[in-house]
Amino acid sequence: MLEIKNLHANVEGEEQEILKGVNLTIKPGEVHALMGPNGSGKSTLAKVIAGHHDYEITDGEILFEGEDLNELDPDERAHLGIFLAFQYPVEVPGVTNNTLLRESYNTIATSRGREELDPIEFDDYLTQKLELVDMKRDFLERSVNTGFSGGEKKRNEIFQMAVLEPRLALLDETDSGLDIDALQVVADGIKKMRNKENAFLLVTHYQRMLNYIVPDIVHVMIGGKIVKTGDKELAMQLEEKGYDWLESLATVNGEKDA
Amino acid sequence: MSETKTLEALIGEEYKYGFTTDVEYDDFPKGLNEDIIRQLSEKKGEPEWMLEFRLNAYRIWKEMEEPDWFNAEYQSPDFDNIQYYSSPKSKPKVDSLDEVDPKIRETYERLGIPLDEQKRLAGVAVDAVFDSVSIFTTFKEKLAEAGVIFCSISEAIQNHPELVKKYMGSVVPPGDNFYSALNSAVFSDGSFCYVPKDTICPMELSTYFRINNMESGQFERTLIIAEDNSHVSYLEGCTAPMYDSNQLHAAVVELVALEDAEIKYSTIQNWYSGDEEGKGGIFNFVTKRGICKGDNSKISWTQLETGSAVTLKYPSVILKGDNSVGEFYSVAITNKRQQADTGTKMIHLGKNTKSTIISKGISAGESDNSYRGLVKIGKRADNARNYSQCDSMLLGQTCGAHTFPYIESANGSGKVEHEATTSRVGEEQIFYMMQRGLSEDDAISMIVNGFCKEVLKELPLEFASEANALLSIKLEGSVG
């Protein structure tokens, strides 16, 4: 589904490389965890996949179902079924969740040649999805993320994901800033959404979330590269030993980065 | 990113109303002196008192200096080179639609303002002003049944002189400012509305102003009177062709609300705003003021200002009656090289008077957008209340937004609240919404609509969708 080959990227207009040759393959039905210390480039990878214009790809490629994403704008990638749950969800005053989601849903539906839902059908559809993340109806009429608590914002991301039903969901530190109850809700939501057709990439600093959602594959990113890949045991090891023991793997040509 | 492409695609169709209608004009010399005013007044067959009003205003104007205190820079109009009266040669005011010059009729069709009552939105009566002259007023008979007078100001001067005499200049005296003095001397036409006691006007009233002639100025005069316990909602729309030169539009609008009366006045201003280099466009220098004369009366201004090269405009309310209410809801959008200095004045004179100001300024391109507002509380205005909220939004890095609030209070029991914010439409906001599948233009349009929501909901329902469409067109491709 997703194939990343030797991906190099930096902040547009700056010399400093952030991604230094990332290789990653994700197949339908899989849940991947991408772990690593702060500043290792894991959030950058998620944003680059989604097409954030702050970053520039200098080498390598990202293929989504064989299509080169580098040529596509963020909205076109969203139409293909790529969803990014933001680490810091953005506030949009005066635009209700309901308005944004209906526009999003219908735009994506149209781009995939499906029928749009009229407001009444859409309302029924949203009602089912609200249950999935245990949220109240008044949530729909509030402005997108405006005045939301940190936990509400993260839950809203999961709710949007549930509504838009992406093929590939990138969750950027969705677990940070969540209390245990909220984490449980988020994890349950993801578990219910999981099926053979879609895939998840959980970007996280901590192993905590992985107690609730067991990943198929765990990657460790240090200094802009994936330095180790394993199964859930690897996450347990990181919990115990931290990242220090892997740092040497990030050394390139005798010069240490990050 | 695709913004360059979008921008280019849109420049051609951006201003849809820029066409010119080829009609023959009654020639009128350029420049201004007492003879010109006498000719103008004679041409319109005006009574002596009207001519006196004009001449008096002209004498005041001659002594006044052109103002320059606002936050805008432009080449000041050459007052000797303006044609102060411009009227299509065909019979100006007609009683039947069949007599309207087909070319002018077609102009309004193209503007989406058909004058044929069958084709109109059922609930809206229109007075169509073409250059200086009111061409046709729809639904006059239906309104007359309810006792409402809705006609051109020229007709009102002939048919209802007692009302015009009593109220014209009572809210905006000729000497109020440079442009009101000029308007009082040379106004050519405009709309007049009188709603009698205990009457709710049965439909929305609207005037559609069209400037066509390249060298004429447009000076209309609008007067609306709402008697005790009456209610009226009024909307004006404006467009003009695209010319390289600037045209002056200096209107005066006066509103009078008597006891328990309510006037709601809405404007969708979309004059031609000039090109990318700031060449051409309308100078929109208008004086709009209402007086809440009776107790418990209410005047509400709602404006959506999207056009003009330069806008200087401060629709105001004098809150004279006790418990009277003034409201000002404004969205001002500037793009390219446009300059807008706009806001309101709320003058509290009566007890327990209340005013609300909600202003949303959106600047894009290399434009400059200023809010300027005065809240004044007089000595006997016990318990006056004002709430002001002025929000500015910037799109891109090359535009400017400014807020100039003035507060003067002569009564200690008043309460004035002022809030102001400035935000930039963030790349992150746009990325967030694009990640949810929206195109860049749709994302910006949704963000801006959200920002203006409190004001847009004040517009009459019939015009809400027009307003939304206008906002989107205005800002498409404006973030680089």
XYZ file of C-alpha atoms in Angstrom:
738
model
C 0.000 0.000 0.000
C 2.683 2.475 1.080
C 6.222 2.148 -0.104
C 8.886 4.638 0.922
C 12.297 4.271 -0.691
C 15.440 6.063 0.440
C 13.514 9.194 1.385
C 15.499 12.354 2.056
C 13.785 15.581 3.077
C 14.528 18.934 4.642
C 12.637 22.036 5.659
C 11.974 24.011 2.492
C 14.757 26.529 1.988
C 17.027 25.123 4.674
C 20.142 22.979 4.299
C 19.728 20.746 7.323
C 18.450 17.324 6.327
C 15.766 15.872 8.600
C 14.975 12.601 6.858
C 18.149 10.852 5.755
C 17.176 7.837 3.749
C 13.978 6.362 5.174
C 12.748 2.998 3.907
C 9.321 1.789 4.986
C 6.721 -0.580 3.559
C 3.180 -0.834 4.904
C 0.708 -3.455 3.667
C -3.105 -3.416 3.965
C -4.355 -4.732 7.306
C -1.174 -3.850 9.190
C -0.646 -1.656 12.218
C 2.820 -0.146 12.412
C 4.320 1.772 15.325
C 7.008 4.353 14.622
C 8.940 5.150 17.769
C 11.947 7.273 18.557
C 13.295 10.068 20.721
C 12.266 13.708 20.277
C 13.702 15.273 17.166
C 14.366 11.973 15.428
C 12.179 12.946 12.439
C 9.163 10.708 13.036
C 6.569 13.522 12.994
C 8.286 14.972 9.944
C 7.869 11.652 8.157
C 4.122 11.688 8.878
C 3.795 15.270 7.584
C 5.863 14.550 4.478
C 3.605 11.609 3.622
C 0.577 13.908 3.994
C 2.208 16.562 1.774
C 2.984 19.392 4.200
C 4.453 22.245 2.128
C 7.072 23.165 4.741
C 9.101 20.160 3.649
C 10.921 19.413 0.468
C 11.824 15.952 -0.757
C 15.398 15.982 -2.040
C 15.782 12.315 -2.888
C 13.896 9.024 -2.884
C 10.163 8.490 -3.333
C 6.875 7.781 -1.643
C 4.538 5.480 -3.525
C 0.947 4.983 -2.476
C -0.578 2.052 -4.330
C 2.055 2.584 -6.961
C 1.357 6.327 -7.386
C 4.129 8.850 -6.707
C 2.803 11.141 -3.971
C 5.411 13.816 -4.523
C 3.402 15.181 -7.447
C 0.205 15.551 -5.442
C -1.223 18.347 -3.288
C -2.367 17.493 0.255
C -6.038 17.428 -0.771
C -5.307 15.016 -3.622
C -3.522 12.707 -1.183
C -6.538 12.922 1.125
C -8.737 11.896 -1.810
C -6.579 8.774 -2.231
C -7.376 7.844 1.363
C -4.460 9.213 3.370
C -5.407 10.714 6.711
C -3.192 12.498 9.204
C -4.326 12.808 12.812
C -2.459 15.971 13.839
C -0.188 16.192 16.840
C -1.496 19.743 17.340
C -4.983 19.898 15.795
C -5.711 23.345 14.341
C -8.533 25.632 15.488
C -10.926 27.001 12.846
C -13.240 29.542 14.538
C -16.764 29.878 13.159
C -16.620 26.632 11.142
C -18.508 23.824 12.860
C -17.274 20.260 12.962
C -20.416 19.333 11.097
C -19.751 21.798 8.247
C -16.124 20.797 7.799
C -16.845 17.090 7.934
C -19.708 17.201 5.468
C -17.595 19.168 3.009
C -14.656 16.783 3.543
C -16.737 13.660 3.278
C -18.533 14.780 0.131
C -15.392 16.102 -1.556
C -13.606 12.812 -0.959
C -16.674 10.801 -1.977
C -16.980 12.726 -5.243
C -13.295 12.317 -6.029
C -13.716 8.562 -5.663
C -16.822 8.531 -7.855
C -19.233 7.897 -5.008
C -22.511 9.623 -4.264
C -22.570 12.589 -1.899
C -24.706 12.285 1.215
C -27.442 14.862 1.724
C -27.530 16.645 5.090
C -30.055 14.247 6.576
C -28.261 11.095 5.477
C -25.018 12.594 6.648
C -26.467 13.343 10.047
C -27.461 9.693 10.475
C -23.992 8.652 9.426
C -22.346 11.021 11.920
C -24.534 9.756 14.725
C -23.149 6.225 14.338
C -19.607 7.539 14.274
C -20.084 9.648 17.411
C -20.821 6.468 19.350
C -17.571 4.983 18.178
C -15.560 7.631 20.009
C -18.074 8.178 22.799
C -18.842 11.809 22.027
C -22.002 13.864 22.465
C -24.028 15.442 19.661
C -23.321 19.016 20.713
C -19.767 18.320 19.608
C -20.935 18.588 15.984
C -22.119 22.170 16.331
C -18.965 23.451 18.013
C -16.332 25.238 15.945
C -13.525 22.955 14.836
C -11.165 22.499 17.814
C -11.953 26.017 19.050
C -11.792 26.138 22.819
C -11.408 22.364 22.977
C -9.293 20.829 25.735
C -6.185 18.948 24.610
C -7.979 15.635 25.063
C -11.052 16.797 23.111
C -8.870 17.862 20.214
C -7.223 14.455 20.004
C -10.573 12.717 20.221
C -11.872 14.965 17.481
C -9.052 13.747 15.241
C -10.099 10.153 15.831
C -13.722 11.095 15.200
C -12.792 12.708 11.878
C -10.807 9.625 10.975
C -13.830 7.447 11.756
C -16.027 9.625 9.532
C -13.641 9.801 6.579
C -12.649 6.096 6.730
C -9.146 6.467 5.300
C -7.133 3.650 3.752
C -3.974 4.748 5.503
C -4.165 6.614 8.809
C -1.110 8.368 10.180
C -1.543 9.131 13.882
C 1.000 11.688 14.991
C 1.472 11.417 18.771
C -2.240 11.013 19.273
C -1.510 9.474 22.667
C 0.392 12.423 24.114
C -1.660 14.603 26.426
C -4.384 11.985 26.844
C -5.427 10.573 30.210
C -5.932 6.837 30.565
C -9.707 6.953 29.939
C -9.350 9.020 26.795
C -6.521 6.816 25.614
C -8.783 3.798 26.070
C -11.526 5.450 23.983
C -9.102 6.372 21.229
C -7.576 2.900 21.197
C -11.014 1.237 21.110
C -11.997 3.489 18.228
C -8.955 2.452 16.223
C -9.525 -1.226 17.003
C -13.102 -1.024 15.764
C -11.993 0.661 12.567
C -9.254 -1.805 11.806
C -9.910 -4.175 8.915
C -8.100 -6.068 6.178
C -8.227 -3.159 3.746
C -6.785 -0.329 5.797
C -3.546 0.326 7.632
C -2.302 2.495 10.513
C 0.976 4.141 11.313
C 1.138 5.129 14.976
C 3.827 7.718 15.606
C 4.607 7.742 19.299
C 7.235 8.586 21.811
C 5.952 6.209 24.447
C 5.159 2.576 24.549
C 2.010 3.310 26.609
C -0.444 3.383 23.703
C 0.858 0.073 22.455
C -0.555 -1.586 25.563
C -3.966 -0.896 24.083
C -3.293 -1.426 20.417
C -0.835 -4.179 19.656
C 1.160 -3.283 16.549
C 2.210 -5.837 13.976
C 5.506 -4.107 13.340
C 7.561 -1.660 15.406
C 10.146 0.705 13.878
C 12.668 2.805 15.731
C 13.729 6.059 14.142
C 16.860 7.881 15.224
C 18.588 10.735 13.430
C 16.286 10.694 10.441
C 16.581 6.979 9.685
C 14.770 3.847 10.678
C 17.522 2.063 12.586
C 15.685 -1.011 13.802
C 12.489 -2.871 12.971
C 10.909 -5.630 15.034
C 7.669 -6.816 16.609
C 5.955 -5.679 19.794
C 8.834 -7.090 21.841
C 10.987 -4.262 20.512
C 8.619 -1.726 22.035
C 8.894 -3.504 25.391
C 12.678 -3.377 25.185
C 12.546 0.378 24.494
C 10.304 0.865 27.516
C 12.955 -0.860 29.647
C 16.188 0.403 28.154
C 15.302 3.731 26.482
C 16.805 4.670 23.125
C 20.473 5.043 24.094
C 21.451 1.498 23.188
C 20.312 2.081 19.601
C 22.078 5.393 19.087
C 25.189 3.773 17.631
C 23.054 2.410 14.791
C 22.379 5.948 13.683
C 26.042 6.677 13.128
C 26.767 7.282 9.489
C 30.310 7.197 8.165
C 31.694 7.643 11.658
C 29.785 10.937 12.067
C 26.988 10.962 14.603
C 23.800 12.878 13.855
C 20.785 13.901 15.908
C 1.135 24.064 -5.153
C -1.479 25.250 -7.578
C -2.194 28.779 -6.373
C -0.472 30.548 -9.268
C -2.576 28.666 -11.737
C -5.761 29.438 -9.852
C -4.906 33.092 -9.569
C -4.236 33.425 -13.272
C -7.409 31.611 -14.138
C -9.382 33.945 -11.974
C -8.025 37.318 -12.957
C -10.061 37.261 -16.163
C -13.344 36.473 -14.508
C -12.757 38.084 -11.214
C -14.920 41.139 -11.686
C -17.950 39.916 -13.566
C -19.702 43.263 -13.670
C -17.041 45.243 -15.518
C -18.905 45.636 -18.816
C -20.069 48.952 -20.249
C -23.490 49.708 -21.689
C -23.490 51.823 -24.850
C -26.219 54.386 -24.280
C -26.562 57.973 -25.379
C -26.235 60.554 -22.657
C -27.715 63.968 -22.214
C -24.608 66.114 -22.350
C -23.916 68.133 -19.280
C -20.829 70.339 -18.912
C -18.017 69.243 -16.612
C -17.105 71.119 -13.487
C -19.172 72.831 -10.839
C -20.537 76.328 -10.282
C -23.866 77.897 -9.367
C -25.001 77.895 -12.988
C -24.487 74.175 -13.270
C -26.554 73.657 -10.133
C -29.328 75.872 -11.457
C -29.331 73.933 -14.740
C -29.423 70.632 -12.922
C -32.286 71.718 -10.699
C -34.195 73.105 -13.652
C -33.684 69.966 -15.685
C -35.263 68.027 -12.857
C -38.093 70.555 -12.572
C -37.412 71.119 -8.910
C -39.234 73.580 -6.666
C -37.460 76.698 -5.492
C -36.757 75.401 -1.943
C -34.807 72.502 -3.383
C -32.657 74.795 -5.482
C -31.987 76.909 -2.392
C -30.954 73.806 -0.469
C -28.488 72.963 -3.220
C -27.043 76.434 -3.595
C -26.607 76.771 0.150
C -24.764 73.447 0.235
C -22.589 74.484 -2.682
C -21.562 77.697 -0.915
C -20.616 75.705 2.174
C -18.696 73.186 0.103
C -16.689 75.880 -1.661
C -15.335 77.002 1.698
C -14.386 73.501 2.864
C -11.079 71.645 2.602
C -10.873 68.149 1.223
C -10.274 65.877 4.208
C -7.072 63.849 4.567
C -7.175 62.432 8.095
C -7.832 58.819 7.068
C -5.479 55.955 6.507
C -5.456 55.932 2.695
C -3.398 57.471 -0.061
C -4.798 58.347 -3.470
C -4.744 60.997 -6.144
C -7.545 63.304 -5.091
C -10.412 63.661 -7.578
C -10.245 66.573 -10.012
C -13.487 68.248 -9.073
C -13.415 70.485 -12.155
C -13.261 67.509 -14.441
C -16.231 65.566 -13.119
C -19.538 65.551 -14.887
C -21.971 66.189 -12.053
C -25.050 65.012 -13.824
C -25.354 62.149 -16.224
C -28.609 60.862 -17.534
C -29.321 58.407 -20.310
C -30.947 60.276 -23.196
C -34.018 58.126 -23.402
C -36.932 59.268 -21.289
C -35.477 59.042 -17.826
C -38.314 57.961 -15.563
C -40.994 55.738 -16.961
C -44.183 54.248 -15.663
C -44.093 51.013 -17.552
C -41.237 48.597 -17.949
C -41.835 48.545 -21.727
C -40.637 52.136 -21.908
C -37.253 51.416 -20.312
C -34.378 51.601 -22.801
C -33.848 47.940 -23.782
C -30.082 48.361 -23.395
C -30.441 49.493 -19.813
C -32.959 46.797 -19.118
C -30.509 44.263 -20.459
C -27.771 45.721 -18.254
C -29.801 44.940 -15.170
C -30.587 41.461 -16.499
C -26.860 40.832 -16.861
C -26.298 42.044 -13.343
C -28.845 39.535 -12.111
C -31.357 42.273 -11.236
C -34.244 41.722 -13.646
C -36.687 44.603 -13.475
C -39.565 42.455 -14.590
C -41.596 41.863 -11.448
C -42.438 38.335 -12.567
C -38.781 37.437 -12.540
C -37.893 39.119 -9.289
C -37.511 37.412 -5.979
C -41.057 37.605 -4.748
C -40.203 39.448 -1.557
C -37.990 42.239 -2.887
C -38.913 45.585 -4.429
C -36.163 47.309 -6.430
C -35.355 50.906 -7.332
C -32.816 50.759 -10.170
C -30.428 53.714 -10.384
C -28.400 53.964 -13.600
C -25.665 56.576 -13.396
C -27.448 59.502 -11.829
C -31.024 58.559 -12.500
C -33.587 56.233 -11.068
C -34.756 54.153 -14.020
C -37.516 52.057 -12.620
C -39.055 51.069 -9.325
C -40.730 47.704 -9.034
C -43.707 46.667 -6.920
C -44.763 50.261 -6.317
C -48.453 49.459 -6.394
C -48.191 46.570 -4.022
C -46.290 48.694 -1.547
C -48.792 51.529 -1.894
C -51.545 49.162 -0.754
C -49.698 48.855 2.561
C -49.271 52.639 2.654
C -45.521 52.426 2.045
C -44.053 55.035 -0.265
C -41.076 53.740 -2.217
C -39.900 55.845 -5.127
C -36.963 57.828 -6.445
C -35.995 60.877 -4.426
C -36.770 63.069 -7.473
C -40.350 61.860 -7.453
C -40.560 62.356 -3.707
C -39.469 65.974 -4.107
C -42.382 66.451 -6.529
C -45.026 64.369 -4.826
C -44.163 64.419 -1.121
C -42.401 67.757 -0.617
C -43.545 68.099 3.001
C -41.736 64.888 3.993
C -38.568 65.647 2.044
C -38.454 69.208 3.326
C -38.882 68.070 6.892
C -36.264 65.322 6.909
C -33.682 65.896 4.189
C -30.547 67.246 5.799
C -31.936 66.672 9.299
C -29.584 63.743 9.979
C -26.674 64.687 7.741
C -26.640 68.481 7.452
C -25.100 69.740 4.194
C -22.108 71.152 6.075
C -21.438 67.899 7.947
C -18.394 67.127 5.848
C -16.790 67.884 2.503
C -18.508 65.083 0.614
C -21.936 65.521 2.205
C -21.800 69.185 1.211
C -20.889 68.235 -2.353
C -23.647 65.643 -2.455
C -26.221 68.106 -1.094
C -25.337 70.512 -3.893
C -25.399 68.090 -6.810
C -27.255 64.915 -5.860
C -29.014 63.644 -8.912
C -31.297 60.936 -7.661
C -31.612 58.141 -5.156
C -34.292 56.328 -3.247
C -36.969 57.530 -0.915
C -38.930 55.406 1.487
C -41.654 56.285 3.946
C -43.261 53.685 6.193
C -46.364 54.964 8.000
C -47.295 54.376 11.620
C -47.962 50.807 12.790
C -46.844 49.334 9.501
C -44.524 46.493 8.819
C -43.201 46.927 5.292
C -44.460 43.826 3.434
C -41.271 43.202 1.452
C -37.554 43.873 1.383
C -36.779 47.165 -0.311
C -33.686 47.493 -2.368
C -31.811 49.942 -4.533
C -29.371 48.812 -7.141
C -26.781 51.424 -8.079
C -24.968 51.141 -11.370
C -22.301 53.582 -12.543
C -21.896 53.325 -16.312
C -20.584 56.662 -17.576
C -16.787 56.967 -17.363
C -16.642 60.638 -16.526
C -19.621 61.141 -14.315
C -19.642 61.077 -10.574
C -22.474 59.358 -8.814
C -24.135 61.348 -6.057
C -27.235 59.684 -4.762
C -29.336 60.638 -1.852
C -31.324 58.112 0.109
C -33.876 59.017 2.723
C -35.780 56.486 4.787
C -38.382 57.449 7.351
C -39.987 54.933 9.682
C -42.935 56.350 11.610
C -43.976 55.184 15.093
C -44.081 51.447 15.531
C -43.129 50.609 11.961
C -40.510 48.308 10.516
C -38.531 48.259 7.291
C -35.604 46.325 5.878
C -33.610 47.873 3.055
C -30.754 46.652 0.924
C -28.451 48.403 -1.517
C -26.208 46.792 -4.092
C -23.624 48.456 -6.300
C -21.484 47.615 -9.349
C -19.577 49.560 -12.004
C -17.696 48.869 -15.253
C -13.924 48.566 -15.293
C -12.264 51.821 -16.340
C -8.651 52.925 -15.999
C -9.694 56.181 -14.382
C -11.304 56.598 -10.978
C -14.956 57.488 -10.593
C -16.233 59.314 -7.561
C -19.195 57.987 -5.664
C -20.262 60.336 -2.892
C -23.659 59.321 -1.567
C -25.600 60.450 1.452
C -27.988 58.139 3.268
C -30.237 59.392 6.041
C -32.406 57.189 8.239
C -35.030 58.419 10.693
C -36.593 55.995 13.162
C -39.413 57.347 15.302
C -40.868 55.798 18.448
C -40.690 51.993 18.556
C -39.659 51.920 14.899
C -36.977 49.712 13.461
C -34.837 50.206 10.339
C -32.483 47.576 9.081
C -30.158 48.810 6.347
C -27.882 46.358 4.540
C -25.280 47.036 1.883
C -23.489 44.725 -0.489
C -20.910 47.006 -2.063
C -19.080 45.589 -5.049
C -17.896 48.601 -7.027
C -15.010 47.949 -9.381
C -11.858 47.993 -7.258
C -9.137 48.726 -9.822
C -6.575 46.411 -11.337
C -3.476 44.671 -9.954
C -1.433 47.894 -10.139
C -4.139 49.922 -8.424
C -5.240 51.622 -11.627
C -8.878 52.631 -11.863
C -11.712 51.757 -9.532
C -14.310 53.695 -7.598
C -13.690 56.200 -4.817
C -16.436 55.329 -2.410
C -16.798 58.325 -0.078
C -20.239 58.102 1.423
C -21.929 59.529 4.473
C -24.483 57.262 6.098
C -26.187 58.137 9.293
C -29.355 57.241 11.107
C -31.123 58.800 14.017
C -33.096 56.838 16.581
C -35.337 59.813 17.198
C -38.078 58.141 19.179
C -37.857 56.096 22.362
C -37.308 52.342 21.942
C -36.347 52.686 18.331
C -33.656 50.685 16.600
C -31.330 51.154 13.642
C -29.124 48.401 12.381
C -26.428 48.770 9.710
C -25.024 45.669 8.069
C -22.422 46.070 5.372
C -20.417 43.755 3.192
C -17.770 45.916 1.585
C -15.849 44.105 -1.112
C -15.246 46.594 -3.899
C -13.971 50.133 -4.591
C -10.386 51.323 -4.909
C -10.748 53.508 -1.849
C -13.567 53.313 0.691
C -14.149 55.941 3.367
C -17.369 55.131 5.117
C -18.705 55.306 8.674
C -22.400 54.408 8.922
C -23.454 55.880 12.228
C -26.354 55.996 14.653
C -27.438 58.891 16.840
C -29.193 57.298 19.807
C -31.458 60.153 20.847
C -34.538 58.320 22.091
C -34.384 56.620 25.481
C -33.808 52.844 25.293
C -32.902 53.090 21.651
C -30.554 50.568 20.034
C -27.854 51.003 17.401
C -26.060 48.176 15.667
C -23.221 48.018 13.190
C -22.185 44.745 11.579
C -19.449 44.996 9.025
C -17.308 42.803 6.842
C -14.730 44.718 4.813
C -12.555 42.779 2.414
C -9.629 44.336 0.603
C -7.443 42.669 -2.004
C -4.844 43.819 -4.554
C -4.193 47.572 -3.964
C -7.528 48.392 -2.352
C -7.717 50.720 0.634
C -10.582 50.777 3.090
C -10.966 53.026 6.108
C -14.343 52.153 7.514
C -16.186 51.841 10.804
C -18.973 53.555 12.659
C -19.994 56.230 15.129
C -22.399 55.486 17.929
C -23.563 58.691 19.591
C -25.425 57.947 22.827
C -27.686 60.816 23.875
C -30.720 59.113 25.447
C -30.945 57.060 28.640
C -30.393 53.289 28.601
C -29.240 53.369 25.026
C -27.373 50.389 23.722
C -25.005 49.901 20.797
C -23.205 46.917 19.352
C -20.335 47.043 16.892
C -19.041 43.899 15.213
C -16.401 44.589 12.587
C -14.494 42.014 10.588
C -11.697 43.207 8.351
C -10.020 40.866 5.909
C -6.952 42.035 4.029
C -5.202 40.234 1.214
C -2.771 41.140 -1.564
C -1.148 44.520 -0.980
C -4.244 46.125 0.443
C -4.776 48.188 3.564
C -7.785 47.782 5.787
C -8.582 50.038 8.755
C -11.363 50.032 11.295
C -12.140 53.467 12.695
C -14.902 53.806 15.251
C -16.196 56.342 17.731
C -18.360 55.616 20.755
C -19.567 58.815 22.335
C -21.647 58.977 25.492
C -23.401 62.249 26.171
C -24.086 63.867 29.550
C -27.690 62.746 29.959
C -27.139 59.275 28.523
C -27.414 57.409 31.842
C -26.614 53.706 31.707
C -25.485 53.720 28.129
C -23.903 50.491 26.979
C -21.599 49.696 24.112
C -19.971 46.494 23.064
C -17.383 46.629 20.278
C -15.568 43.753 18.706
C -13.079 44.378 15.923
C -11.352 41.436 14.379
C -8.828 41.566 11.578
C -7.623 38.733 9.437
C -4.561 38.859 7.224
C -4.002 36.692 4.164
C -0.408 36.712 3.073
C 2.483 38.925 4.119
C 2.040 42.147 2.135
C -1.268 43.509 3.439
C -2.062 45.677 6.428
C -4.776 45.856 9.106
C -5.307 48.695 11.563
C -7.784 49.499 14.317
C -8.529 53.026 15.526
C -11.139 52.971 18.305
C -12.132 56.288 19.893
C -14.169 56.540 23.082
C -15.549 59.787 24.538
C -17.673 59.623 27.651
C -19.315 62.486 29.514
C -21.391 60.277 31.780
C -19.876 58.041 34.454
C -22.650 55.448 34.410
C -21.852 54.284 30.878
C -20.189 51.020 30.115
C -18.032 50.517 27.048
C -16.390 47.240 26.164
C -13.928 46.882 23.363
C -12.296 43.732 22.091
C -9.919 43.470 19.188
C -8.013 40.602 17.619
C -5.745 40.185 14.648
C -5.053 36.811 13.130
C -3.274 35.533 10.118
C -4.820 32.755 8.073
C -2.208 30.231 8.943
C -0.533 27.857 6.545
C -1.340 25.270 9.228
C -5.075 26.025 9.028
C -5.030 25.655 5.263
C -2.928 22.486 5.409
C -5.253 21.028 8.024
C -8.319 21.541 5.863
C -6.594 20.375 2.692
C -5.562 17.249 4.561
C -9.286 16.718 5.103
C -9.771 16.802 1.327
C -10.703 20.451 0.662
C -9.046 22.396 -2.156
C -6.982 25.396 -1.135
C -9.630 27.865 -2.321
C -12.399 26.013 -0.514
C -10.294 25.947 2.640
C -9.695 29.718 2.545
C -13.306 30.405 1.725
C -14.456 28.265 4.652
C -11.996 29.899 7.063
C -13.069 33.385 5.989
C -16.760 32.541 6.115
C -16.269 31.183 9.618
C -14.498 34.393 10.572
C -17.365 36.560 9.268
C -20.212 34.366 10.431
C -21.536 36.720 13.116
C -21.938 39.472 10.514
C -23.174 37.419 7.547
C -26.049 36.016 9.574
C -27.373 39.582 9.913
C -27.913 39.935 6.153
C -31.442 39.392 4.843
C -31.941 35.758 3.886
C -32.572 36.618 0.215
C -29.013 37.887 -0.093
C -27.113 35.449 2.091
C -26.055 33.134 -0.710
C -25.051 36.074 -2.912
C -22.851 37.295 -0.063
C -21.201 33.916 0.384
C -20.473 33.629 -3.323
C -19.029 37.131 -3.397
C -16.657 36.347 -0.518
C -15.351 33.245 -2.235
C -14.756 34.972 -5.582
C -13.053 37.887 -3.910
C -10.467 35.801 -2.136
C -9.837 32.926 -4.497
C -6.137 32.430 -5.055
C -5.248 35.237 -2.675
C -2.790 33.272 -0.545
C 0.577 32.811 -2.170
